[in-house]
Amino acid sequence: MMNMKLLSLPCRYTLSRHLYSSCSVKDILNTQPEGCKKKLKGWAKAMRKMKENIFVDLDDGSTHRRLQVVIPKNKIPASLTYGCSFEAEGVLVRNPNYQLELVAESINVYGSCVVQDGYPFAPRKTYHPEYVRQHLHIRPRTATFSSLLRLRDKLSSAVRNRFAEDNFIEINAPVLSSNDCEGAGEVFAVKPDSEKLVKEMISKDHQSPMEAFFNGQTYLTVSGQMHLECMARALTKVYTLGPTFRAENSKSRLHLSEFYMIEAEQAFIDNTEELLSSIEKTTSTVVKQLLENSSDEIGHYRNIIGASKDNDPVNMVNVPYEVISYQKACDVLEKENCFKNSMIRGKPLAKEHELFLVKYNGQKPIFVVDWPKDLKPFYTKAIPNNKSLVYAVDLLCPNVGELCGGSVREDDYDVLKEKLSFAGLEDKLHWYLELRKFGNVSTAGFGIGFERFLQVLLDVQNIKDTIAFPRWPHNCKM
Ligand SMILES: NC(=O)C[C@H](N)C(=O)O
């Protein structure tokens, strides 16, 4: 039956496949099919006019490298200009520099591009990232941002590989959540936009429009941690890579209102050492994989943005990372007198303190462990011989400071019950407490900011340049 169907394909289809097979620039550069007839589709990036031919760089986004298309002057359509989308059919030959190029036999322009009509990027010009960011819909056409997007894709694959190799199960944590995991009140509340619908759905027990749809307050998730804690108590090792949201009025180069987070949770861990190993195994294997498989693209990207050699991603590969307690970190900072915000023992570290500690450690990642309990959320476990401290950890890295936060979770039913009732969360997080009642086990986990990870790897100054559609206060374009 299958074969019958294949045989009855219209000849038009089979013919065109055999004459000029379509392929990507990446495929061509990988397989080097010299002498073959090929069809390529993409955008014209640079054009050089010579006496008899015009040379056009074709960019299809599959790689940072472009393929030169040589077009005899008599075959050039008037609409083939910088920025247009086009298709070229021809034969692949080697030029005197031993590079493959396509000698075009025919050209078909799909969409013209008239720069004077308002196309924001002129040929051969470089622009400040802030200018480029004003044109989010056309930003992927720039060499810098398309490269970033390819690397972002490679990073998520590397993360998935790291966890799969270690038998972690990927969980899709919900985007809509009834809890504010971190308890810091940085949530966006969600309700239907339709007033009519809200009116219809309001009930006796849920009179507020904010509660009408789901019978309770609902938010955009700030963290998938608690959902992962349920899963870890059945699947042992779990992770998620998904969007998270924070309603913080911060326009800094390190914050977004919507960002992605790699979160992992493991059962049967009750100490910081194992947690640190799991974190550094994640960051080091992921970076190692990227440096092995995407070094060309990483080099290209870092070169165009002028990345600092001081911030070398190889430092992420070399484990174990240095570990310092919060108290010792304060001792180090106290001796320095160079901060805009002075360090106050018992208070959170400011960004400049974090970056100082990384510098102090030779621009290498450093773990800060054993934090005062008041600085960390209610779910972190108290250290048995010093109840004022908790088993929490921050991983500090060059360029961003905190890249990752994690902790051993409070697994004692009575201690957690008390903490929840103190925070007024006992009713709301009844299910979270109940996890500690049936087949309980200790768990530990961590969250790595995905965009910050890109900032560390590539030395990107502004986090808004690591995500396709950045959202930050007063900005949610498109
Ligand atoms: N999964 C984690 O441990 C991340 C942590 N809940 C945070 O948002 O920082």
Short mmCIF file of C-alpha atoms and ligand atoms in Angstrom, two decimals:
data_model
loop_
_atom_site.label_atom_id
_atom_site.label_comp_id
_atom_site.label_asym_id
_atom_site.label_seq_id
_atom_site.Cartn_x
_atom_site.Cartn_y
_atom_site.Cartn_z
CA MET A 1 0.00 0.00 0.00
CA MET A 2 2.81 2.37 0.97
CA ASN A 3 4.73 1.66 -2.22
CA MET A 4 1.68 2.18 -4.37
CA LYS A 5 1.28 5.64 -2.90
CA LEU A 6 4.91 6.53 -3.49
CA LEU A 7 4.80 5.35 -7.09
CA SER A 8 1.81 7.49 -7.82
CA LEU A 9 3.60 10.72 -6.86
CA PRO A 10 3.28 13.35 -9.59
CA CYS A 11 6.40 13.45 -11.81
CA ARG A 12 6.73 17.20 -11.30
CA TYR A 13 7.71 16.51 -7.70
CA THR A 14 10.27 13.77 -8.39
CA LEU A 15 11.77 15.67 -11.31
CA SER A 16 12.53 18.87 -9.45
CA ARG A 17 14.01 16.85 -6.60
CA HIS A 18 16.52 15.23 -8.88
CA LEU A 19 17.57 18.29 -10.84
CA TYR A 20 18.48 20.68 -8.06
CA SER A 21 18.26 19.35 -4.57
CA SER A 22 17.46 22.03 -2.00
CA CYS A 23 19.79 22.24 0.93
CA SER A 24 21.07 24.53 3.62
CA VAL A 25 24.36 26.41 3.68
CA LYS A 26 25.29 24.37 6.73
CA ASP A 27 24.76 21.07 4.87
CA ILE A 28 26.86 22.28 1.96
CA LEU A 29 29.74 23.42 4.13
CA ASN A 30 29.63 20.16 6.07
CA THR A 31 29.42 17.82 3.09
CA GLN A 32 31.32 19.91 0.47
CA PRO A 33 29.42 18.51 -2.54
CA GLU A 34 31.67 20.06 -5.18
CA GLY A 35 30.35 19.80 -8.75
CA CYS A 36 26.73 19.14 -7.63
CA LYS A 37 23.69 21.06 -8.77
CA LYS A 38 22.04 22.69 -5.78
CA LYS A 39 19.20 25.02 -4.95
CA LEU A 40 19.70 27.43 -2.05
CA LYS A 41 17.25 29.82 -0.43
CA GLY A 42 18.03 32.65 1.93
CA TRP A 43 18.70 36.37 2.27
CA ALA A 44 21.25 38.53 0.46
CA LYS A 45 23.71 39.91 3.01
CA ALA A 46 26.61 41.46 1.14
CA MET A 47 26.97 42.21 -2.54
CA ARG A 48 30.11 42.94 -4.53
CA LYS A 49 29.82 44.05 -8.11
CA MET A 50 32.63 43.02 -10.48
CA LYS A 51 33.00 43.48 -14.20
CA GLU A 52 31.14 40.40 -15.35
CA ASN A 53 29.63 38.96 -12.21
CA ILE A 54 28.04 40.01 -9.03
CA PHE A 55 28.96 38.17 -5.82
CA VAL A 56 26.21 37.83 -3.26
CA ASP A 57 26.60 36.34 0.22
CA LEU A 58 23.63 34.10 0.86
CA ASP A 59 22.66 33.66 4.51
CA ASP A 60 19.96 31.14 5.40
CA GLY A 61 20.46 31.23 9.16
CA SER A 62 21.63 27.60 9.34
CA THR A 63 25.19 28.67 10.21
CA HIS A 64 27.12 31.87 10.82
CA ARG A 65 28.97 31.18 7.58
CA ARG A 66 27.54 32.44 4.32
CA LEU A 67 27.78 30.96 0.87
CA GLN A 68 28.94 33.12 -1.97
CA VAL A 69 26.67 33.02 -5.00
CA VAL A 70 28.25 34.14 -8.29
CA ILE A 71 25.72 35.58 -10.68
CA PRO A 72 26.61 36.50 -14.25
CA LYS A 73 25.52 40.11 -14.90
CA ASN A 74 22.95 39.11 -17.54
CA LYS A 75 21.11 36.93 -15.00
CA ILE A 76 20.68 39.51 -12.24
CA PRO A 77 17.09 40.57 -11.54
CA ALA A 78 16.78 44.28 -10.61
CA SER A 79 15.10 43.34 -7.34
CA LEU A 80 18.14 41.36 -6.11
CA THR A 81 19.43 43.83 -3.54
CA TYR A 82 20.89 43.68 -0.07
CA GLY A 83 18.31 42.26 2.36
CA CYS A 84 16.04 40.58 -0.20
CA SER A 85 15.01 36.92 0.05
CA PHE A 86 15.93 34.80 -2.94
CA GLU A 87 16.56 31.40 -4.39
CA ALA A 88 19.60 30.48 -6.44
CA GLU A 89 20.05 27.38 -8.55
CA GLY A 90 23.41 26.41 -9.92
CA VAL A 91 26.55 24.34 -9.61
CA LEU A 92 28.92 24.30 -6.66
CA VAL A 93 32.50 25.03 -7.67
CA ARG A 94 35.70 25.83 -5.80
CA ASN A 95 37.01 29.36 -6.12
CA PRO A 96 40.75 30.23 -6.16
CA ASN A 97 40.66 30.41 -2.34
CA TYR A 98 39.45 26.81 -2.30
CA GLN A 99 36.06 27.91 -0.95
CA LEU A 100 32.87 26.44 -2.36
CA GLU A 101 30.64 28.90 -4.17
CA LEU A 102 27.48 28.53 -6.17
CA VAL A 103 27.68 29.64 -9.79
CA ALA A 104 24.07 30.57 -10.39
CA GLU A 105 22.17 29.44 -13.44
CA SER A 106 18.96 31.05 -12.30
CA ILE A 107 17.85 33.45 -9.58
CA ASN A 108 14.39 33.98 -8.22
CA VAL A 109 13.74 36.88 -5.84
CA TYR A 110 10.94 36.17 -3.34
CA GLY A 111 10.76 39.43 -1.44
CA SER A 112 12.58 42.63 -2.34
CA CYS A 113 14.10 44.89 0.30
CA VAL A 114 14.35 48.63 -0.19
CA VAL A 115 16.58 49.96 2.56
CA GLN A 116 15.36 53.52 2.01
CA ASP A 117 11.80 52.39 2.81
CA GLY A 118 12.76 51.97 6.45
CA TYR A 119 14.80 48.76 6.71
CA PRO A 120 16.70 49.47 9.92
CA PHE A 121 20.05 47.88 9.09
CA ALA A 122 22.27 49.16 6.27
CA PRO A 123 24.84 46.85 4.71
CA ARG A 124 28.27 46.54 6.36
CA LYS A 125 27.35 48.72 9.33
CA THR A 126 27.50 47.66 12.95
CA TYR A 127 24.98 49.03 15.40
CA HIS A 128 24.80 49.40 19.14
CA PRO A 129 22.74 46.55 20.71
CA GLU A 130 20.28 49.11 22.08
CA TYR A 131 19.48 50.34 18.60
CA VAL A 132 19.18 46.78 17.30
CA ARG A 133 16.83 45.94 20.20
CA GLN A 134 14.41 48.61 19.03
CA HIS A 135 13.69 46.41 16.00
CA LEU A 136 12.95 43.08 17.66
CA HIS A 137 11.07 41.78 14.63
CA ILE A 138 14.08 42.27 12.33
CA ARG A 139 16.83 41.70 14.91
CA PRO A 140 17.33 38.01 13.93
CA ARG A 141 18.57 39.21 10.51
CA THR A 142 21.71 40.62 12.13
CA ALA A 143 24.79 38.41 12.21
CA THR A 144 25.13 38.88 15.97
CA PHE A 145 21.62 37.98 16.97
CA SER A 146 21.17 35.06 14.58
CA SER A 147 24.38 33.61 16.00
CA LEU A 148 23.05 34.11 19.53
CA LEU A 149 19.83 32.30 18.62
CA ARG A 150 21.73 29.32 17.24
CA LEU A 151 23.85 29.17 20.39
CA ARG A 152 20.77 29.42 22.56
CA ASP A 153 19.38 26.40 20.75
CA LYS A 154 22.68 24.53 21.27
CA LEU A 155 22.61 25.41 24.96
CA SER A 156 19.14 23.95 25.48
CA SER A 157 20.13 20.75 23.63
CA ALA A 158 23.28 20.46 25.75
CA VAL A 159 21.24 20.89 28.92
CA ARG A 160 18.81 18.17 27.84
CA ASN A 161 21.72 15.87 26.95
CA ARG A 162 23.39 16.41 30.31
CA PHE A 163 20.27 15.43 32.20
CA ALA A 164 19.28 12.57 29.90
CA GLU A 165 22.76 11.02 30.26
CA ASP A 166 22.29 11.03 34.00
CA ASN A 167 18.76 9.54 33.95
CA PHE A 168 16.90 12.73 34.88
CA ILE A 169 13.32 12.87 33.61
CA GLU A 170 12.14 16.11 32.00
CA ILE A 171 8.94 17.51 33.48
CA ASN A 172 6.87 20.30 31.98
CA ALA A 173 6.22 22.42 35.05
CA PRO A 174 3.04 24.50 34.74
CA VAL A 175 3.21 28.14 33.69
CA LEU A 176 0.01 28.91 35.60
CA SER A 177 0.42 28.29 39.30
CA SER A 178 -1.52 28.87 42.46
CA ASN A 179 1.64 29.48 44.52
CA ASP A 180 4.40 32.05 44.80
CA CYS A 181 7.22 29.54 45.31
CA GLU A 182 9.87 31.98 46.47
CA GLY A 183 7.37 33.75 48.69
CA ALA A 184 8.86 37.10 47.73
CA GLY A 185 5.66 38.48 46.25
CA GLU A 186 7.18 38.98 42.82
CA VAL A 187 4.29 37.32 41.00
CA PHE A 188 2.17 38.41 38.06
CA ALA A 189 -1.49 37.64 38.74
CA VAL A 190 -3.62 36.16 35.95
CA LYS A 191 -7.28 36.62 35.14
CA PRO A 192 -9.44 36.47 32.00
CA ASP A 193 -9.56 39.70 30.07
CA SER A 194 -13.27 39.33 29.34
CA GLU A 195 -15.36 41.07 32.02
CA LYS A 196 -18.41 39.19 30.81
CA LEU A 197 -16.69 35.88 31.39
CA VAL A 198 -15.45 36.96 34.82
CA LYS A 199 -19.00 37.98 35.81
CA GLU A 200 -20.34 34.64 34.63
CA MET A 201 -17.77 32.72 36.61
CA ILE A 202 -17.80 34.57 39.93
CA SER A 203 -19.15 32.26 42.62
CA LYS A 204 -20.25 32.62 46.22
CA ASP A 205 -16.90 31.41 47.55
CA HIS A 206 -14.81 33.25 44.98
CA GLN A 207 -16.15 36.75 44.56
CA SER A 208 -12.95 38.45 43.52
CA PRO A 209 -12.48 38.74 39.74
CA MET A 210 -8.93 37.48 40.34
CA GLU A 211 -10.33 34.20 41.70
CA ALA A 212 -13.30 33.77 39.40
CA PHE A 213 -11.80 31.56 36.72
CA PHE A 214 -9.73 29.07 38.70
CA ASN A 215 -11.51 29.36 42.08
CA GLY A 216 -8.44 30.97 43.56
CA GLN A 217 -5.65 33.44 42.89
CA THR A 218 -3.54 32.34 39.97
CA TYR A 219 -0.10 33.54 38.95
CA LEU A 220 2.52 33.12 36.30
CA THR A 221 5.06 30.76 37.81
CA VAL A 222 8.16 32.16 39.51
CA SER A 223 9.74 28.70 39.80
CA GLY A 224 8.83 25.08 39.04
CA GLN A 225 10.60 23.90 42.16
CA MET A 226 7.59 22.81 44.21
CA HIS A 227 6.08 20.93 41.31
CA LEU A 228 9.43 19.22 40.77
CA GLU A 229 9.53 18.27 44.45
CA CYS A 230 6.35 16.22 43.89
CA MET A 231 7.88 14.52 40.87
CA ALA A 232 11.23 13.79 42.55
CA ARG A 233 9.33 11.85 45.22
CA ALA A 234 8.26 9.44 42.50
CA LEU A 235 10.88 9.63 39.74
CA THR A 236 13.98 10.41 41.87
CA LYS A 237 15.74 12.74 39.39
CA VAL A 238 13.75 15.37 37.49
CA TYR A 239 14.32 18.66 35.72
CA THR A 240 12.53 21.32 33.75
CA LEU A 241 13.62 24.01 31.32
CA GLY A 242 10.85 26.51 30.96
CA PRO A 243 9.72 30.10 31.28
CA THR A 244 9.44 31.78 34.67
CA PHE A 245 8.22 35.25 35.51
CA ARG A 246 9.14 37.91 38.07
CA ALA A 247 7.25 41.14 38.68
CA GLU A 248 10.28 43.13 39.81
CA ASN A 249 10.74 46.75 38.87
CA SER A 250 14.31 46.21 37.78
CA LYS A 251 15.65 47.40 34.48
CA SER A 252 19.16 46.16 35.19
CA ARG A 253 21.32 44.42 32.61
CA LEU A 254 20.75 41.16 34.53
CA HIS A 255 16.97 41.03 34.97
CA LEU A 256 14.02 40.13 32.78
CA SER A 257 10.34 39.91 33.66
CA GLU A 258 10.16 36.66 31.68
CA PHE A 259 13.16 34.38 31.66
CA TYR A 260 13.93 30.70 31.29
CA MET A 261 15.20 28.60 34.13
CA ILE A 262 16.88 25.20 34.20
CA GLU A 263 15.59 23.62 37.42
CA ALA A 264 16.55 20.20 38.74
CA GLU A 265 15.39 18.30 41.81
CA GLN A 266 16.86 15.08 43.19
CA ALA A 267 15.52 12.76 45.85
CA PHE A 268 17.74 11.10 48.46
CA ILE A 269 20.07 14.10 48.87
CA ASP A 270 20.30 15.61 52.33
CA ASN A 271 23.60 17.47 52.23
CA THR A 272 25.21 20.39 50.43
CA GLU A 273 28.18 18.42 49.00
CA GLU A 274 26.02 16.27 46.74
CA LEU A 275 24.02 19.30 45.70
CA LEU A 276 27.19 21.20 44.73
CA SER A 277 28.40 18.19 42.71
CA SER A 278 25.13 18.06 40.83
CA ILE A 279 25.25 21.79 40.04
CA GLU A 280 28.87 21.80 38.89
CA LYS A 281 28.31 18.65 36.88
CA THR A 282 25.50 20.46 35.07
CA THR A 283 27.38 23.66 34.29
CA SER A 284 30.70 21.95 33.48
CA THR A 285 29.35 19.20 31.20
CA VAL A 286 27.06 21.59 29.38
CA VAL A 287 29.83 24.13 28.75
CA LYS A 288 32.27 21.35 27.78
CA GLN A 289 29.79 20.01 25.27
CA LEU A 290 29.27 23.46 23.77
CA LEU A 291 32.98 24.17 23.56
CA GLU A 292 33.48 20.83 21.81
CA ASN A 293 30.58 21.01 19.39
CA SER A 294 30.04 24.71 18.75
CA SER A 295 33.46 26.29 19.21
CA ASP A 296 33.33 27.83 15.76
CA GLU A 297 30.05 29.65 16.38
CA ILE A 298 31.05 30.61 19.94
CA GLY A 299 34.32 32.09 18.62
CA HIS A 300 32.42 33.94 15.90
CA TYR A 301 29.90 35.41 18.34
CA ARG A 302 32.47 36.38 20.98
CA ASN A 303 34.58 37.95 18.31
CA ILE A 304 31.81 40.19 16.94
CA ILE A 305 30.73 41.42 20.33
CA GLY A 306 34.35 41.88 21.50
CA ALA A 307 34.02 39.49 24.45
CA SER A 308 36.61 39.84 27.19
CA LYS A 309 39.31 37.17 27.36
CA ASP A 310 39.15 37.46 31.16
CA ASN A 311 35.77 35.82 31.10
CA ASP A 312 36.86 32.48 29.65
CA PRO A 313 34.15 29.78 29.50
CA VAL A 314 36.85 27.13 30.02
CA ASN A 315 36.78 28.20 33.67
CA MET A 316 33.29 26.70 33.87
CA VAL A 317 34.60 23.32 32.76
CA ASN A 318 37.32 22.91 35.35
CA VAL A 319 35.78 21.33 38.44
CA PRO A 320 35.58 21.26 41.39
CA TYR A 321 34.67 24.91 41.88
CA GLU A 322 35.86 26.80 44.94
CA VAL A 323 33.48 26.84 47.93
CA ILE A 324 33.21 29.60 50.55
CA SER A 325 30.73 29.99 53.40
CA TYR A 326 28.57 33.11 53.61
CA GLN A 327 30.42 34.12 56.80
CA LYS A 328 33.86 33.72 55.18
CA ALA A 329 32.67 35.61 52.11
CA CYS A 330 31.66 38.45 54.45
CA ASP A 331 35.16 38.36 56.02
CA VAL A 332 36.70 38.76 52.56
CA LEU A 333 34.36 41.60 51.63
CA GLU A 334 34.82 43.36 54.96
CA LYS A 335 38.55 43.72 54.31
CA GLU A 336 37.83 45.59 51.07
CA ASN A 337 36.70 49.13 51.18
CA CYS A 338 35.89 49.67 47.56
CA PHE A 339 32.14 49.17 47.37
CA LYS A 340 29.36 51.60 46.57
CA ASN A 341 27.06 49.56 48.83
CA SER A 342 28.89 48.57 51.96
CA MET A 343 28.54 44.93 52.93
CA ILE A 344 26.37 44.34 55.98
CA ARG A 345 26.70 40.96 57.68
CA GLY A 346 23.36 39.16 57.71
CA LYS A 347 22.11 41.06 54.65
CA PRO A 348 22.03 39.87 51.04
CA LEU A 349 25.17 40.33 48.96
CA ALA A 350 24.93 43.16 46.44
CA LYS A 351 25.85 42.51 42.82
CA GLU A 352 29.20 44.26 43.25
CA HIS A 353 29.98 41.98 46.21
CA GLU A 354 29.18 38.90 44.15
CA LEU A 355 31.35 40.08 41.29
CA PHE A 356 34.15 40.93 43.70
CA LEU A 357 34.12 37.39 45.10
CA VAL A 358 34.39 35.98 41.57
CA LYS A 359 37.31 38.30 40.83
CA TYR A 360 38.91 37.35 44.14
CA ASN A 361 38.66 33.74 42.92
CA GLY A 362 40.52 34.49 39.66
CA GLN A 363 37.33 35.04 37.56
CA LYS A 364 36.36 31.44 38.22
CA PRO A 365 32.98 30.19 39.48
CA ILE A 366 32.63 30.08 43.26
CA PHE A 367 29.94 28.57 45.50
CA VAL A 368 28.72 30.50 48.53
CA VAL A 369 27.17 28.07 51.05
CA ASP A 370 25.60 28.02 54.53
CA TRP A 371 23.46 31.16 54.39
CA PRO A 372 21.67 32.85 57.30
CA LYS A 373 18.14 31.48 57.33
CA ASP A 374 16.51 34.91 57.01
CA LEU A 375 18.13 35.42 53.63
CA LYS A 376 16.62 32.33 52.05
CA PRO A 377 13.03 31.14 51.41
CA PHE A 378 11.06 29.07 53.93
CA TYR A 379 11.65 25.80 52.09
CA THR A 380 15.42 25.65 52.77
CA LYS A 381 16.54 23.16 55.39
CA ALA A 382 18.13 24.35 58.63
CA ILE A 383 21.63 23.03 59.33
CA PRO A 384 21.15 20.61 62.25
CA ASN A 385 24.02 21.88 64.44
CA ASN A 386 23.41 25.58 63.71
CA LYS A 387 19.75 26.40 63.29
CA SER A 388 20.43 30.01 62.29
CA LEU A 389 21.97 28.78 59.03
CA VAL A 390 20.43 26.89 56.12
CA TYR A 391 21.71 24.42 53.54
CA ALA A 392 21.47 26.92 50.69
CA VAL A 393 23.92 27.69 47.93
CA ASP A 394 24.51 30.39 45.33
CA LEU A 395 26.90 29.82 42.45
CA LEU A 396 28.63 33.08 41.50
CA CYS A 397 30.15 33.48 38.03
CA PRO A 398 31.95 36.13 35.99
CA ASN A 399 29.88 38.86 34.33
CA VAL A 400 26.61 38.03 36.13
CA GLY A 401 27.37 37.20 39.77
CA GLU A 402 24.64 34.78 40.84
CA LEU A 403 24.03 32.23 38.08
CA CYS A 404 22.40 29.54 40.16
CA GLY A 405 20.61 29.20 43.48
CA GLY A 406 19.76 25.97 45.20
CA SER A 407 19.15 24.28 48.51
CA VAL A 408 18.46 21.12 50.42
CA ARG A 409 14.70 21.33 51.09
CA GLU A 410 13.15 21.20 54.53
CA ASP A 411 11.88 17.63 54.75
CA ASP A 412 10.84 17.47 58.41
CA TYR A 413 7.04 17.54 58.58
CA ASP A 414 6.81 19.38 61.90
CA VAL A 415 9.51 21.95 61.14
CA LEU A 416 7.98 22.73 57.76
CA LYS A 417 4.47 22.93 59.26
CA GLU A 418 5.70 25.53 61.71
CA LYS A 419 7.46 27.52 59.01
CA LEU A 420 4.38 27.46 56.79
CA SER A 421 2.07 28.56 59.56
CA PHE A 422 4.51 31.37 60.46
CA ALA A 423 4.37 32.51 56.82
CA GLY A 424 0.55 32.13 56.75
CA LEU A 425 0.84 29.50 54.03
CA GLU A 426 -0.34 26.38 55.82
CA ASP A 427 -3.70 26.21 54.02
CA LYS A 428 -2.41 27.15 50.62
CA LEU A 429 0.56 24.81 50.71
CA HIS A 430 -1.20 21.95 52.42
CA TRP A 431 -0.22 19.67 49.50
CA TYR A 432 3.44 20.70 49.81
CA LEU A 433 3.44 19.74 53.46
CA GLU A 434 1.66 16.48 52.68
CA LEU A 435 4.61 15.44 50.49
CA ARG A 436 6.48 15.06 53.79
CA LYS A 437 3.81 12.73 55.16
CA PHE A 438 3.72 9.80 52.75
CA GLY A 439 6.87 7.97 51.65
CA ASN A 440 8.87 11.04 52.50
CA VAL A 441 12.50 11.50 51.57
CA SER A 442 14.87 14.44 51.55
CA THR A 443 15.33 16.27 48.25
CA ALA A 444 17.65 19.00 46.99
CA GLY A 445 17.58 21.08 43.86
CA PHE A 446 18.68 24.17 42.07
CA GLY A 447 17.73 26.71 39.43
CA ILE A 448 20.09 28.13 36.79
CA GLY A 449 19.01 31.24 34.92
CA PHE A 450 19.18 30.17 31.29
CA GLU A 451 19.81 33.66 29.90
CA ARG A 452 22.43 34.37 32.54
CA PHE A 453 24.10 31.12 31.54
CA LEU A 454 24.37 32.52 28.01
CA GLN A 455 25.74 35.77 29.44
CA VAL A 456 28.49 33.85 31.24
CA LEU A 457 29.32 31.63 28.30
CA LEU A 458 29.42 34.40 25.71
CA ASP A 459 30.19 37.46 27.85
CA VAL A 460 26.96 39.20 26.82
CA GLN A 461 26.61 42.46 28.75
CA ASN A 462 22.86 42.85 28.61
CA ILE A 463 20.49 39.96 29.29
CA LYS A 464 17.99 41.52 26.86
CA ASP A 465 20.32 40.45 24.07
CA THR A 466 20.09 36.76 24.96
CA ILE A 467 16.36 36.15 24.37
CA ALA A 468 14.29 36.63 21.23
CA PHE A 469 11.57 38.77 22.79
CA PRO A 470 12.80 40.35 26.03
CA ARG A 471 10.23 41.62 28.53
CA TRP A 472 11.18 44.12 31.20
CA PRO A 473 9.37 46.93 33.05
CA HIS A 474 7.56 49.22 30.58
CA ASN A 475 8.55 46.94 27.71
CA CYS A 476 6.50 44.08 26.30
CA LYS A 477 6.65 44.70 22.59
CA MET A 478 4.99 42.29 20.17
N1 LIG B 1 14.55 25.30 41.69
C1 LIG B 1 15.24 26.11 42.45
O1 LIG B 1 15.88 25.76 43.39
C2 LIG B 1 15.21 27.57 42.08
C3 LIG B 1 14.66 28.41 43.17
N2 LIG B 1 13.28 28.06 43.47
C4 LIG B 1 14.69 29.87 42.68
O2 LIG B 1 13.74 30.32 42.08
O3 LIG B 1 15.71 30.51 42.86
#
